[in-house]
Amino acid sequence: MMKKIKYIFLLLILAFQFTACNDWLTVLPENEQVSDEYWTSKEEVEAVLGSGYVYLRDAYEQLFMWGELRGASIYSRVAGGGYGEDLQSFQITPDDGDLVSWAPLYKVINMSNSVIANAETVMQRDETFDEAVMNSYLTEAYFLRALSYFYIVRNWRDAPLILEPYETDKISYEKAKSSEADIITQIKADITTALETSAAKEKFEEDWATKGRATKWALHALMADVCLWNEDYATTILHCNEILDATSAFRPVFVTDPTKWIELYYPGNSNGSIFELNWDDITYNQTNELTTVMGNGAPAYTYTGQMLLDWIDETEETGVVEAVRSIYGSYTPDVDADNYADANIGYIWKYSGIGFQEQQRAENDANFIIYRVADVVLMKAEAMILNSSDIQSWTVAVELINKVRTRSNLPEIEPVLAEVSEADMLAFVLHERNMEFAAEGKRWYDLLRMGKRNNFKYRNQFLVEMVVDYNNTANPAWIRSVLNTDDALYLPIETSELENNRLLVQNPYYQVLN
């Protein structure tokens, strides 16, 4: 039984406090299930909630690969390793292990389910557990569950919808898939529940926690993203505005100073961030591989050829002295900045540098940003284009796009709105998102969202041909064949999951392949 639980939703105990960064981002869980006897104090609720963040952080490399490699702006250069080659070549199979395993996300979900199911019981047992504190913890649990299911929907489309914790071996681990529509409904319900209590914090006592734990702002950003995904544009705009129009002193704000752009990544947790996965190498020996696998030594990931040309073109627009997210962010740490056009490798310097070509960060603890304010700005621009075709709405969209471009020292776009199409406007957004969020785990979801909307109206323009143009590894005919097959746009269910859950049915595309 324990072997099966290992493959399916394993719930583990964390015996640690939740009062400092090292407490809930360092200590690893023990291999025991949380029984009813466990839930006796608020510290135990904190510990299980903290473990949800730990599991999400542990999944950072999958989040990166799932969101980038099929989008073709980022290239895995290492053959025969665990760097996602099958993803970028669209040769993925159910036997590709971690590349197709949803287990890390279900671990987060299971921890969230445990907090949601047991927090009130603990409040009755522990008189020091204040109701306001409990409700605050619940908002974080709802966020983590909703975010995890949103990743699952975008990668597998249909999946088991688990809303109860696995606390004893008597609970069945076999569960059939729910539809994407049902999962999206649950995601929205979780976020709505969290927001309606008004218990979500605007900030935490520690600065890192304000960006490393779920806040009110993170809930609104996630809801905007989910609504954009399922074509609810009016609601997307409402939730974007909750962030962009906020007047609270604790609100995240758009970074307007070009010289501050690099601070999003070094040291991280900037005011322009909303939610990011945190590490601290120096204080707590918390490390990841982002700095090394994207540095200028022997990088595992670089920008693809076409993406490198895009960076060079952008630098040409600004000039080296004024460049922000291109040279400053950067892609040419091994050539003189003045010779940027000679670059032949597109280094992903935002995770490795500290702002200048000759300065590489010594710590291996770059944060991985899930949401930042620039993302919300461009989500609103996209929604404004799609929610209405009137000139006023599109004018707002252009202003939002130019807000990001101006911060990057780029010239504003000046389309004649009476003469451009919806597709033209969306192309502006998609280009800006590609450059602004490069290597932040968003490109594939952007292409898939653009391509599938309105019954795949833009499949060829924004999905198929975009991937063909940028992909470094796969045959164009093969890419077109895969991306014109609806089921192939999503991952297969990993083999061990099928073996241990007899109610699961494989994605039809991979049934045919196997």
Short mmCIF file of C-alpha atoms in Angstrom, two decimals:
data_model
loop_
_atom_site.label_atom_id
_atom_site.label_comp_id
_atom_site.label_asym_id
_atom_site.label_seq_id
_atom_site.Cartn_x
_atom_site.Cartn_y
_atom_site.Cartn_z
CA MET A 1 0.00 0.00 0.00
CA MET A 2 2.75 2.46 0.89
CA LYS A 3 4.34 1.95 -2.54
CA LYS A 4 1.08 2.90 -4.20
CA ILE A 5 0.67 5.92 -1.99
CA LYS A 6 4.16 7.00 -3.02
CA TYR A 7 3.00 7.23 -6.61
CA ILE A 8 -0.33 8.85 -5.78
CA PHE A 9 -1.00 11.68 -3.34
CA LEU A 10 1.43 11.04 -0.44
CA LEU A 11 0.66 13.12 2.66
CA LEU A 12 3.57 13.70 4.98
CA ILE A 13 4.23 15.29 8.35
CA LEU A 14 6.48 18.31 8.78
CA ALA A 15 7.57 18.73 12.39
CA PHE A 16 8.67 22.35 12.26
CA GLN A 17 7.48 25.85 13.16
CA PHE A 18 6.22 28.37 10.58
CA THR A 19 7.68 31.56 11.99
CA ALA A 20 10.77 32.16 9.83
CA CYS A 21 12.06 31.48 6.36
CA ASN A 22 14.32 28.62 7.44
CA ASP A 23 11.46 26.95 9.34
CA TRP A 24 9.13 26.26 6.46
CA LEU A 25 11.48 26.41 3.48
CA THR A 26 14.22 24.11 4.76
CA VAL A 27 13.00 21.19 6.88
CA LEU A 28 11.97 18.22 4.78
CA PRO A 29 8.96 16.00 5.62
CA GLU A 30 9.04 12.63 7.29
CA ASN A 31 7.38 9.62 5.67
CA GLU A 32 4.24 9.33 7.81
CA GLN A 33 0.65 10.11 7.01
CA VAL A 34 -1.08 12.79 9.03
CA SER A 35 -3.68 11.11 11.19
CA ASP A 36 -6.56 12.67 13.10
CA GLU A 37 -4.44 12.66 16.27
CA TYR A 38 -1.98 15.01 14.60
CA TRP A 39 -4.31 17.99 14.44
CA THR A 40 -4.01 19.43 17.93
CA SER A 41 -2.28 22.82 17.60
CA LYS A 42 -1.96 25.82 15.32
CA GLU A 43 1.73 25.00 14.87
CA GLU A 44 0.74 21.73 13.21
CA VAL A 45 -1.53 23.60 10.79
CA GLU A 46 1.38 25.94 10.04
CA ALA A 47 3.66 22.99 9.41
CA VAL A 48 1.37 21.30 6.88
CA LEU A 49 0.66 24.60 5.13
CA GLY A 50 4.38 25.23 4.97
CA SER A 51 4.95 21.82 3.42
CA GLY A 52 2.67 22.84 0.54
CA TYR A 53 5.04 25.67 -0.28
CA VAL A 54 8.02 23.33 0.07
CA TYR A 55 6.54 20.91 -2.46
CA LEU A 56 5.70 23.72 -4.86
CA ARG A 57 9.24 25.02 -4.60
CA ASP A 58 10.63 21.53 -5.17
CA ALA A 59 8.73 21.43 -8.48
CA TYR A 60 10.33 24.59 -9.88
CA GLU A 61 12.26 22.81 -12.64
CA GLN A 62 9.13 21.06 -13.92
CA LEU A 63 7.27 24.39 -13.82
CA PHE A 64 10.03 25.90 -15.92
CA MET A 65 10.23 23.05 -18.44
CA TRP A 66 6.45 22.65 -18.82
CA GLY A 67 6.03 26.36 -19.41
CA GLU A 68 8.98 26.96 -21.71
CA LEU A 69 10.36 24.11 -23.79
CA ARG A 70 7.32 23.50 -25.98
CA GLY A 71 7.08 27.27 -26.49
CA ALA A 72 10.44 27.15 -28.29
CA SER A 73 11.98 30.40 -27.04
CA ILE A 74 14.12 28.40 -24.61
CA TYR A 75 16.28 25.50 -25.75
CA SER A 76 17.58 22.53 -23.77
CA ARG A 77 21.16 21.98 -24.97
CA VAL A 78 21.97 18.83 -22.98
CA ALA A 79 21.29 15.54 -24.74
CA GLY A 80 20.46 12.39 -22.81
CA GLY A 81 19.79 14.14 -19.49
CA GLY A 82 16.81 15.26 -17.51
CA TYR A 83 16.49 18.63 -19.20
CA GLY A 84 13.32 18.20 -21.21
CA GLU A 85 14.57 17.28 -24.68
CA ASP A 86 11.47 15.21 -25.40
CA LEU A 87 9.26 18.18 -24.57
CA GLN A 88 10.90 20.55 -27.04
CA SER A 89 10.98 17.93 -29.80
CA PHE A 90 7.35 16.91 -29.13
CA GLN A 91 8.42 13.30 -28.61
CA ILE A 92 7.08 13.01 -25.09
CA THR A 93 5.79 9.62 -23.88
CA PRO A 94 4.13 8.27 -20.72
CA ASP A 95 7.51 6.81 -19.70
CA ASP A 96 9.26 10.19 -19.48
CA GLY A 97 9.15 10.19 -15.69
CA ASP A 98 9.27 13.61 -14.03
CA LEU A 99 8.56 15.37 -17.32
CA VAL A 100 5.03 13.94 -17.34
CA SER A 101 4.45 13.40 -13.62
CA TRP A 102 1.77 15.42 -11.92
CA ALA A 103 2.71 13.93 -8.53
CA PRO A 104 4.57 17.09 -7.32
CA LEU A 105 1.43 19.16 -7.85
CA TYR A 106 -0.81 16.63 -6.15
CA LYS A 107 1.50 16.71 -3.12
CA VAL A 108 0.82 20.45 -2.88
CA ILE A 109 -2.90 19.79 -3.34
CA ASN A 110 -2.90 17.13 -0.65
CA MET A 111 -1.27 19.45 1.86
CA SER A 112 -3.80 22.15 0.98
CA ASN A 113 -6.68 19.70 1.34
CA SER A 114 -5.39 18.72 4.77
CA VAL A 115 -5.34 22.31 6.01
CA ILE A 116 -8.79 23.03 4.56
CA ALA A 117 -10.26 19.88 6.11
CA ASN A 118 -8.72 20.17 9.57
CA ALA A 119 -8.12 23.83 10.43
CA GLU A 120 -11.49 24.31 12.14
CA THR A 121 -10.99 21.18 14.22
CA VAL A 122 -7.67 22.53 15.43
CA MET A 123 -9.27 25.84 16.36
CA GLN A 124 -11.65 23.93 18.64
CA ARG A 125 -8.74 22.06 20.25
CA ASP A 126 -6.23 24.92 20.53
CA GLU A 127 -7.61 28.02 22.25
CA THR A 128 -4.61 30.04 21.07
CA PHE A 129 -5.59 29.46 17.44
CA ASP A 130 -7.45 32.66 16.59
CA GLU A 131 -10.19 32.46 13.95
CA ALA A 132 -8.68 35.32 11.95
CA VAL A 133 -5.35 33.50 11.81
CA MET A 134 -7.09 30.29 10.79
CA ASN A 135 -8.92 32.06 7.98
CA SER A 136 -5.68 33.58 6.80
CA TYR A 137 -4.08 30.12 6.61
CA LEU A 138 -7.11 28.86 4.70
CA THR A 139 -6.72 31.56 2.04
CA GLU A 140 -3.17 30.34 1.46
CA ALA A 141 -4.31 26.73 1.24
CA TYR A 142 -7.01 27.65 -1.30
CA PHE A 143 -4.43 29.57 -3.33
CA LEU A 144 -1.98 26.67 -3.40
CA ARG A 145 -4.69 24.22 -4.40
CA ALA A 146 -6.03 26.52 -7.11
CA LEU A 147 -2.57 27.29 -8.52
CA SER A 148 -1.64 23.61 -8.60
CA TYR A 149 -4.83 22.65 -10.42
CA PHE A 150 -4.27 25.50 -12.88
CA TYR A 151 -0.89 24.03 -13.77
CA ILE A 152 -2.53 20.62 -14.12
CA VAL A 153 -5.29 21.93 -16.42
CA ARG A 154 -2.81 23.68 -18.70
CA ASN A 155 -0.61 20.61 -18.96
CA TRP A 156 -3.01 17.64 -18.81
CA ARG A 157 -6.40 19.30 -19.44
CA ASP A 158 -8.40 16.58 -17.63
CA ALA A 159 -7.27 15.08 -14.32
CA PRO A 160 -8.60 13.70 -11.02
CA LEU A 161 -10.23 16.44 -8.94
CA ILE A 162 -9.24 15.60 -5.36
CA LEU A 163 -10.75 17.80 -2.65
CA GLU A 164 -10.25 15.60 0.42
CA PRO A 165 -6.94 14.76 2.10
CA TYR A 166 -5.42 11.27 2.03
CA GLU A 167 -5.05 10.72 5.76
CA THR A 168 -5.53 6.97 6.14
CA ASP A 169 -4.93 3.89 4.04
CA LYS A 170 -8.69 3.28 4.03
CA ILE A 171 -9.23 6.16 1.59
CA SER A 172 -9.31 5.02 -2.02
CA TYR A 173 -6.49 6.41 -4.13
CA GLU A 174 -8.31 5.45 -7.33
CA LYS A 175 -10.09 8.36 -8.93
CA ALA A 176 -11.29 9.03 -12.48
CA LYS A 177 -10.45 12.19 -14.36
CA SER A 178 -12.63 15.29 -14.18
CA SER A 179 -13.04 17.57 -17.16
CA GLU A 180 -11.12 20.79 -17.68
CA ALA A 181 -14.37 22.72 -17.27
CA ASP A 182 -15.09 21.13 -13.88
CA ILE A 183 -11.54 21.78 -12.65
CA ILE A 184 -11.65 25.41 -13.79
CA THR A 185 -14.96 25.81 -11.93
CA GLN A 186 -13.33 24.47 -8.77
CA ILE A 187 -10.29 26.71 -9.19
CA LYS A 188 -12.52 29.77 -9.44
CA ALA A 189 -14.55 28.62 -6.44
CA ASP A 190 -11.40 28.24 -4.33
CA ILE A 191 -10.14 31.70 -5.21
CA THR A 192 -13.58 33.23 -4.66
CA THR A 193 -13.88 31.55 -1.26
CA ALA A 194 -10.46 32.84 -0.25
CA LEU A 195 -11.22 36.39 -1.32
CA GLU A 196 -14.72 36.52 0.18
CA THR A 197 -13.42 35.98 3.71
CA SER A 198 -11.30 39.14 3.42
CA ALA A 199 -8.71 37.22 5.42
CA ALA A 200 -6.00 37.19 2.76
CA LYS A 201 -3.09 39.34 3.85
CA GLU A 202 -1.79 42.33 1.92
CA LYS A 203 1.63 41.80 3.46
CA PHE A 204 3.42 39.59 5.99
CA GLU A 205 5.77 40.65 8.77
CA GLU A 206 8.84 39.45 6.86
CA ASP A 207 9.49 41.04 3.45
CA TRP A 208 10.35 37.70 1.82
CA ALA A 209 7.04 36.21 2.99
CA THR A 210 5.05 39.02 1.37
CA LYS A 211 6.34 37.71 -1.96
CA GLY A 212 6.92 34.08 -1.00
CA ARG A 213 3.49 33.36 0.48
CA ALA A 214 0.03 33.84 -0.98
CA THR A 215 -1.38 37.33 -0.50
CA LYS A 216 -4.58 39.04 -1.58
CA TRP A 217 -2.65 40.25 -4.61
CA ALA A 218 -1.57 36.73 -5.55
CA LEU A 219 -5.19 35.56 -5.43
CA HIS A 220 -6.28 38.33 -7.79
CA ALA A 221 -3.40 37.65 -10.19
CA LEU A 222 -4.23 33.95 -10.29
CA MET A 223 -7.93 34.61 -10.88
CA ALA A 224 -7.10 37.02 -13.71
CA ASP A 225 -4.89 34.36 -15.31
CA VAL A 226 -7.52 31.63 -14.95
CA CYS A 227 -10.26 33.84 -16.42
CA LEU A 228 -8.01 34.81 -19.33
CA TRP A 229 -7.42 31.11 -19.97
CA ASN A 230 -11.12 30.25 -20.16
CA GLU A 231 -12.06 33.39 -22.12
CA ASP A 232 -13.86 35.28 -19.34
CA TYR A 233 -12.34 38.62 -20.30
CA ALA A 234 -14.55 40.98 -18.32
CA THR A 235 -13.68 39.16 -15.09
CA THR A 236 -10.01 39.15 -16.06
CA ILE A 237 -10.10 42.93 -16.28
CA LEU A 238 -11.84 43.24 -12.89
CA HIS A 239 -9.17 41.21 -11.11
CA CYS A 240 -6.32 42.97 -12.90
CA ASN A 241 -7.78 46.27 -11.75
CA GLU A 242 -7.84 45.05 -8.15
CA ILE A 243 -4.05 45.14 -8.37
CA LEU A 244 -3.38 47.93 -10.86
CA ASP A 245 -5.85 50.39 -9.31
CA ALA A 246 -5.11 49.53 -5.68
CA THR A 247 -4.24 52.37 -3.32
CA SER A 248 -3.04 50.33 -0.37
CA ALA A 249 0.43 51.21 0.88
CA PHE A 250 1.24 47.50 0.70
CA ARG A 251 0.21 46.93 -2.91
CA PRO A 252 2.72 45.62 -5.43
CA VAL A 253 3.53 48.24 -8.05
CA PHE A 254 4.79 48.28 -11.61
CA VAL A 255 8.51 48.99 -11.84
CA THR A 256 8.86 52.13 -13.96
CA ASP A 257 12.56 52.82 -13.44
CA PRO A 258 14.54 50.93 -16.12
CA THR A 259 17.56 50.67 -13.83
CA LYS A 260 15.48 48.75 -11.29
CA TRP A 261 14.39 46.02 -13.70
CA ILE A 262 17.21 43.66 -12.76
CA GLU A 263 16.16 43.91 -9.08
CA LEU A 264 13.18 41.73 -9.95
CA TYR A 265 15.73 38.90 -10.16
CA TYR A 266 18.63 40.11 -8.06
CA PRO A 267 18.11 40.14 -5.17
CA GLY A 268 14.43 39.31 -5.91
CA ASN A 269 11.26 39.85 -3.87
CA SER A 270 11.01 43.35 -5.33
CA ASN A 271 7.96 45.55 -5.08
CA GLY A 272 7.18 44.67 -8.69
CA SER A 273 6.71 41.04 -7.72
CA ILE A 274 3.47 39.42 -6.55
CA PHE A 275 4.36 35.77 -5.85
CA GLU A 276 7.65 33.93 -6.26
CA LEU A 277 9.34 30.78 -5.02
CA ASN A 278 12.06 31.71 -2.53
CA TRP A 279 15.50 30.32 -1.71
CA ASP A 280 18.27 31.66 0.56
CA ASP A 281 21.72 30.17 -0.02
CA ILE A 282 23.79 32.27 2.38
CA THR A 283 21.58 32.14 5.48
CA TYR A 284 19.82 28.78 5.19
CA ASN A 285 21.77 26.87 2.52
CA GLN A 286 18.67 26.72 0.30
CA THR A 287 19.83 26.32 -3.30
CA ASN A 288 18.60 25.53 -6.77
CA GLU A 289 20.25 25.12 -10.17
CA LEU A 290 18.82 28.20 -11.90
CA THR A 291 22.08 30.13 -11.72
CA THR A 292 24.28 27.33 -13.03
CA VAL A 293 22.05 25.78 -15.71
CA MET A 294 21.51 29.21 -17.27
CA GLY A 295 24.92 30.76 -16.65
CA ASN A 296 27.74 31.28 -19.11
CA GLY A 297 29.80 28.28 -18.06
CA ALA A 298 28.14 25.20 -19.52
CA PRO A 299 24.47 26.18 -19.66
CA ALA A 300 21.79 23.53 -19.90
CA TYR A 301 19.32 26.08 -21.25
CA THR A 302 19.78 29.01 -23.61
CA TYR A 303 17.56 31.08 -25.88
CA THR A 304 16.78 29.50 -29.23
CA GLY A 305 18.25 30.93 -32.42
CA GLN A 306 15.23 33.02 -33.36
CA MET A 307 14.87 34.27 -29.80
CA LEU A 308 18.51 35.39 -29.84
CA LEU A 309 17.78 37.34 -33.01
CA ASP A 310 14.80 38.94 -31.24
CA TRP A 311 17.10 40.05 -28.42
CA ILE A 312 19.60 41.47 -30.87
CA ASP A 313 16.81 43.34 -32.65
CA GLU A 314 15.59 44.76 -29.35
CA THR A 315 19.06 45.91 -28.43
CA GLU A 316 19.28 47.56 -31.84
CA GLU A 317 16.10 49.49 -31.01
CA THR A 318 17.41 50.82 -27.71
CA GLY A 319 21.15 50.92 -28.22
CA VAL A 320 23.53 49.22 -25.80
CA VAL A 321 23.67 52.11 -23.35
CA GLU A 322 19.90 52.22 -22.93
CA ALA A 323 19.20 48.48 -23.17
CA VAL A 324 17.33 47.01 -20.20
CA ARG A 325 15.99 43.47 -20.46
CA SER A 326 18.20 42.55 -23.42
CA ILE A 327 21.84 43.45 -22.70
CA TYR A 328 21.09 44.56 -19.14
CA GLY A 329 19.03 41.49 -18.45
CA SER A 330 21.00 39.85 -20.73
CA TYR A 331 22.09 37.40 -23.34
CA THR A 332 25.74 38.15 -24.19
CA PRO A 333 27.93 37.74 -21.11
CA ASP A 334 30.82 36.33 -23.17
CA VAL A 335 31.18 39.17 -25.69
CA ASP A 336 31.77 42.87 -25.36
CA ALA A 337 28.44 44.66 -25.06
CA ASP A 338 29.25 46.86 -28.04
CA ASN A 339 29.56 43.71 -30.15
CA TYR A 340 26.16 42.34 -29.15
CA ALA A 341 25.27 41.58 -32.77
CA ASP A 342 28.07 38.99 -32.83
CA ALA A 343 26.54 36.93 -30.03
CA ASN A 344 25.97 33.32 -31.02
CA ILE A 345 24.65 31.96 -27.72
CA GLY A 346 21.65 33.48 -25.99
CA TYR A 347 22.45 33.20 -22.31
CA ILE A 348 19.54 33.52 -19.87
CA TRP A 349 21.37 36.02 -17.73
CA LYS A 350 18.44 37.16 -15.55
CA TYR A 351 19.01 34.16 -13.25
CA SER A 352 22.80 34.34 -13.29
CA GLY A 353 23.88 37.98 -13.41
CA ILE A 354 23.43 40.88 -11.06
CA GLY A 355 22.98 43.50 -13.73
CA PHE A 356 26.23 43.79 -15.60
CA GLN A 357 27.95 41.44 -18.00
CA GLU A 358 31.04 40.90 -15.89
CA GLN A 359 29.17 40.33 -12.64
CA GLN A 360 27.78 36.87 -11.99
CA ARG A 361 25.93 36.11 -8.78
CA ALA A 362 27.85 33.88 -6.38
CA GLU A 363 24.79 32.41 -4.69
CA ASN A 364 22.77 29.54 -6.18
CA ASP A 365 19.43 30.81 -4.96
CA ALA A 366 17.73 32.81 -7.70
CA ASN A 367 14.00 33.03 -7.04
CA PHE A 368 11.47 31.75 -9.57
CA ILE A 369 8.72 34.29 -10.18
CA ILE A 370 5.18 33.01 -10.69
CA TYR A 371 3.40 36.39 -10.94
CA ARG A 372 4.58 40.00 -11.14
CA VAL A 373 2.83 43.25 -11.90
CA ALA A 374 4.05 43.44 -15.52
CA ASP A 375 2.25 40.13 -16.07
CA VAL A 376 -0.98 41.65 -14.79
CA VAL A 377 -0.49 44.70 -17.03
CA LEU A 378 -0.21 42.54 -20.14
CA MET A 379 -3.03 40.22 -19.04
CA LYS A 380 -5.27 43.25 -18.87
CA ALA A 381 -4.09 44.44 -22.30
CA GLU A 382 -4.95 41.05 -23.80
CA ALA A 383 -8.36 41.03 -22.13
CA MET A 384 -9.12 44.57 -23.28
CA ILE A 385 -8.44 43.55 -26.89
CA LEU A 386 -10.67 40.50 -26.68
CA ASN A 387 -13.44 41.90 -24.50
CA SER A 388 -14.32 44.66 -26.96
CA SER A 389 -13.29 45.75 -30.44
CA ASP A 390 -14.02 49.43 -29.92
CA ILE A 391 -11.26 51.99 -30.32
CA GLN A 392 -11.40 53.08 -26.69
CA SER A 393 -10.77 49.57 -25.38
CA TRP A 394 -7.91 49.01 -27.81
CA THR A 395 -6.42 52.38 -26.94
CA VAL A 396 -6.18 51.25 -23.32
CA ALA A 397 -4.53 48.02 -24.48
CA VAL A 398 -1.91 49.96 -26.46
CA GLU A 399 -1.21 52.17 -23.44
CA LEU A 400 -0.67 49.10 -21.26
CA ILE A 401 1.69 47.50 -23.79
CA ASN A 402 3.63 50.74 -24.07
CA LYS A 403 3.87 50.95 -20.29
CA VAL A 404 6.01 47.82 -20.37
CA ARG A 405 7.96 48.93 -23.43
CA THR A 406 8.70 52.38 -22.01
CA ARG A 407 10.10 50.81 -18.84
CA SER A 408 12.39 48.82 -21.15
CA ASN A 409 13.54 51.99 -22.95
CA LEU A 410 11.84 50.78 -26.13
CA PRO A 411 9.91 52.99 -28.55
CA GLU A 412 6.16 52.91 -28.17
CA ILE A 413 4.03 51.03 -30.66
CA GLU A 414 1.73 53.38 -32.58
CA PRO A 415 -0.80 51.27 -34.50
CA VAL A 416 -3.56 53.00 -36.45
CA LEU A 417 -6.37 51.29 -34.58
CA ALA A 418 -8.93 51.73 -37.34
CA GLU A 419 -6.67 49.77 -39.67
CA VAL A 420 -5.41 46.86 -37.53
CA SER A 421 -7.12 43.58 -36.77
CA GLU A 422 -7.67 41.71 -33.52
CA ALA A 423 -4.88 39.36 -34.57
CA ASP A 424 -2.53 42.29 -35.10
CA MET A 425 -3.28 43.57 -31.61
CA LEU A 426 -2.79 40.16 -30.04
CA ALA A 427 0.53 39.83 -31.83
CA PHE A 428 1.75 42.97 -30.06
CA VAL A 429 0.83 41.44 -26.69
CA LEU A 430 2.36 38.06 -27.50
CA HIS A 431 5.65 39.59 -28.61
CA GLU A 432 5.87 41.72 -25.48
CA ARG A 433 5.11 38.74 -23.25
CA ASN A 434 7.76 36.67 -24.98
CA MET A 435 10.45 39.25 -24.36
CA GLU A 436 9.35 40.38 -20.90
CA PHE A 437 8.79 36.93 -19.36
CA ALA A 438 11.48 34.95 -21.15
CA ALA A 439 12.42 31.83 -19.15
CA GLU A 440 9.79 32.53 -16.48
CA GLY A 441 7.66 29.49 -17.37
CA LYS A 442 4.95 31.27 -19.38
CA ARG A 443 5.68 31.00 -23.11
CA TRP A 444 3.97 27.68 -23.88
CA TYR A 445 0.86 28.63 -21.95
CA ASP A 446 0.72 31.95 -23.80
CA LEU A 447 0.91 30.22 -27.18
CA LEU A 448 -1.61 27.56 -26.22
CA ARG A 449 -4.03 30.11 -24.77
CA MET A 450 -3.76 32.30 -27.88
CA GLY A 451 -4.01 29.35 -30.24
CA LYS A 452 -7.00 27.59 -28.68
CA ARG A 453 -9.25 30.57 -27.97
CA ASN A 454 -12.51 30.96 -29.85
CA ASN A 455 -12.49 27.35 -31.00
CA PHE A 456 -8.86 27.45 -32.20
CA LYS A 457 -9.36 30.53 -34.34
CA TYR A 458 -5.67 31.42 -34.10
CA ARG A 459 -4.16 27.93 -33.92
CA ASN A 460 -2.03 28.31 -37.02
CA GLN A 461 -0.87 31.89 -36.50
CA PHE A 462 -0.13 31.95 -32.79
CA LEU A 463 0.59 28.32 -32.00
CA VAL A 464 1.73 26.20 -34.93
CA GLU A 465 3.78 28.65 -36.97
CA MET A 466 5.17 30.43 -33.93
CA VAL A 467 6.59 27.18 -32.57
CA VAL A 468 7.88 26.19 -36.02
CA ASP A 469 9.68 29.52 -36.38
CA TYR A 470 11.38 29.33 -32.97
CA ASN A 471 12.00 25.60 -32.43
CA ASN A 472 15.64 24.51 -32.63
CA THR A 473 15.23 20.75 -32.65
CA ALA A 474 12.11 19.30 -34.27
CA ASN A 475 11.21 18.85 -37.91
CA PRO A 476 8.68 21.54 -38.98
CA ALA A 477 6.38 18.96 -40.59
CA TRP A 478 6.35 16.98 -37.35
CA ILE A 479 5.59 20.08 -35.28
CA ARG A 480 2.68 20.98 -37.54
CA SER A 481 1.33 17.45 -37.33
CA VAL A 482 1.47 17.41 -33.53
CA LEU A 483 0.12 20.90 -32.93
CA ASN A 484 -2.82 20.37 -35.27
CA THR A 485 -3.93 17.44 -33.10
CA ASP A 486 -5.94 18.66 -30.12
CA ASP A 487 -5.03 15.87 -27.70
CA ALA A 488 -1.32 16.23 -28.50
CA LEU A 489 -1.33 19.72 -27.01
CA TYR A 490 -1.43 18.12 -23.56
CA LEU A 491 0.88 15.76 -21.70
CA PRO A 492 0.36 12.04 -21.25
CA ILE A 493 -0.42 10.54 -17.86
CA GLU A 494 2.75 9.03 -16.45
CA THR A 495 2.90 5.21 -16.64
CA SER A 496 3.09 4.52 -12.89
CA GLU A 497 -0.04 6.60 -12.30
CA LEU A 498 -1.97 4.41 -14.74
CA GLU A 499 -0.65 1.28 -13.05
CA ASN A 500 -1.72 2.43 -9.60
CA ASN A 501 -5.05 4.05 -10.48
CA ARG A 502 -7.17 1.73 -12.61
CA LEU A 503 -9.81 4.43 -13.13
CA LEU A 504 -7.46 6.65 -15.10
CA VAL A 505 -7.70 6.67 -18.89
CA GLN A 506 -4.68 7.75 -20.93
CA ASN A 507 -4.82 10.85 -23.12
CA PRO A 508 -6.07 9.40 -26.45
CA TYR A 509 -3.12 10.77 -28.45
CA TYR A 510 -0.68 8.70 -26.40
CA GLN A 511 -2.88 5.61 -26.53
CA VAL A 512 -2.44 5.66 -30.29
CA LEU A 513 1.32 6.23 -30.02
CA ASN A 514 1.71 3.27 -27.67
#
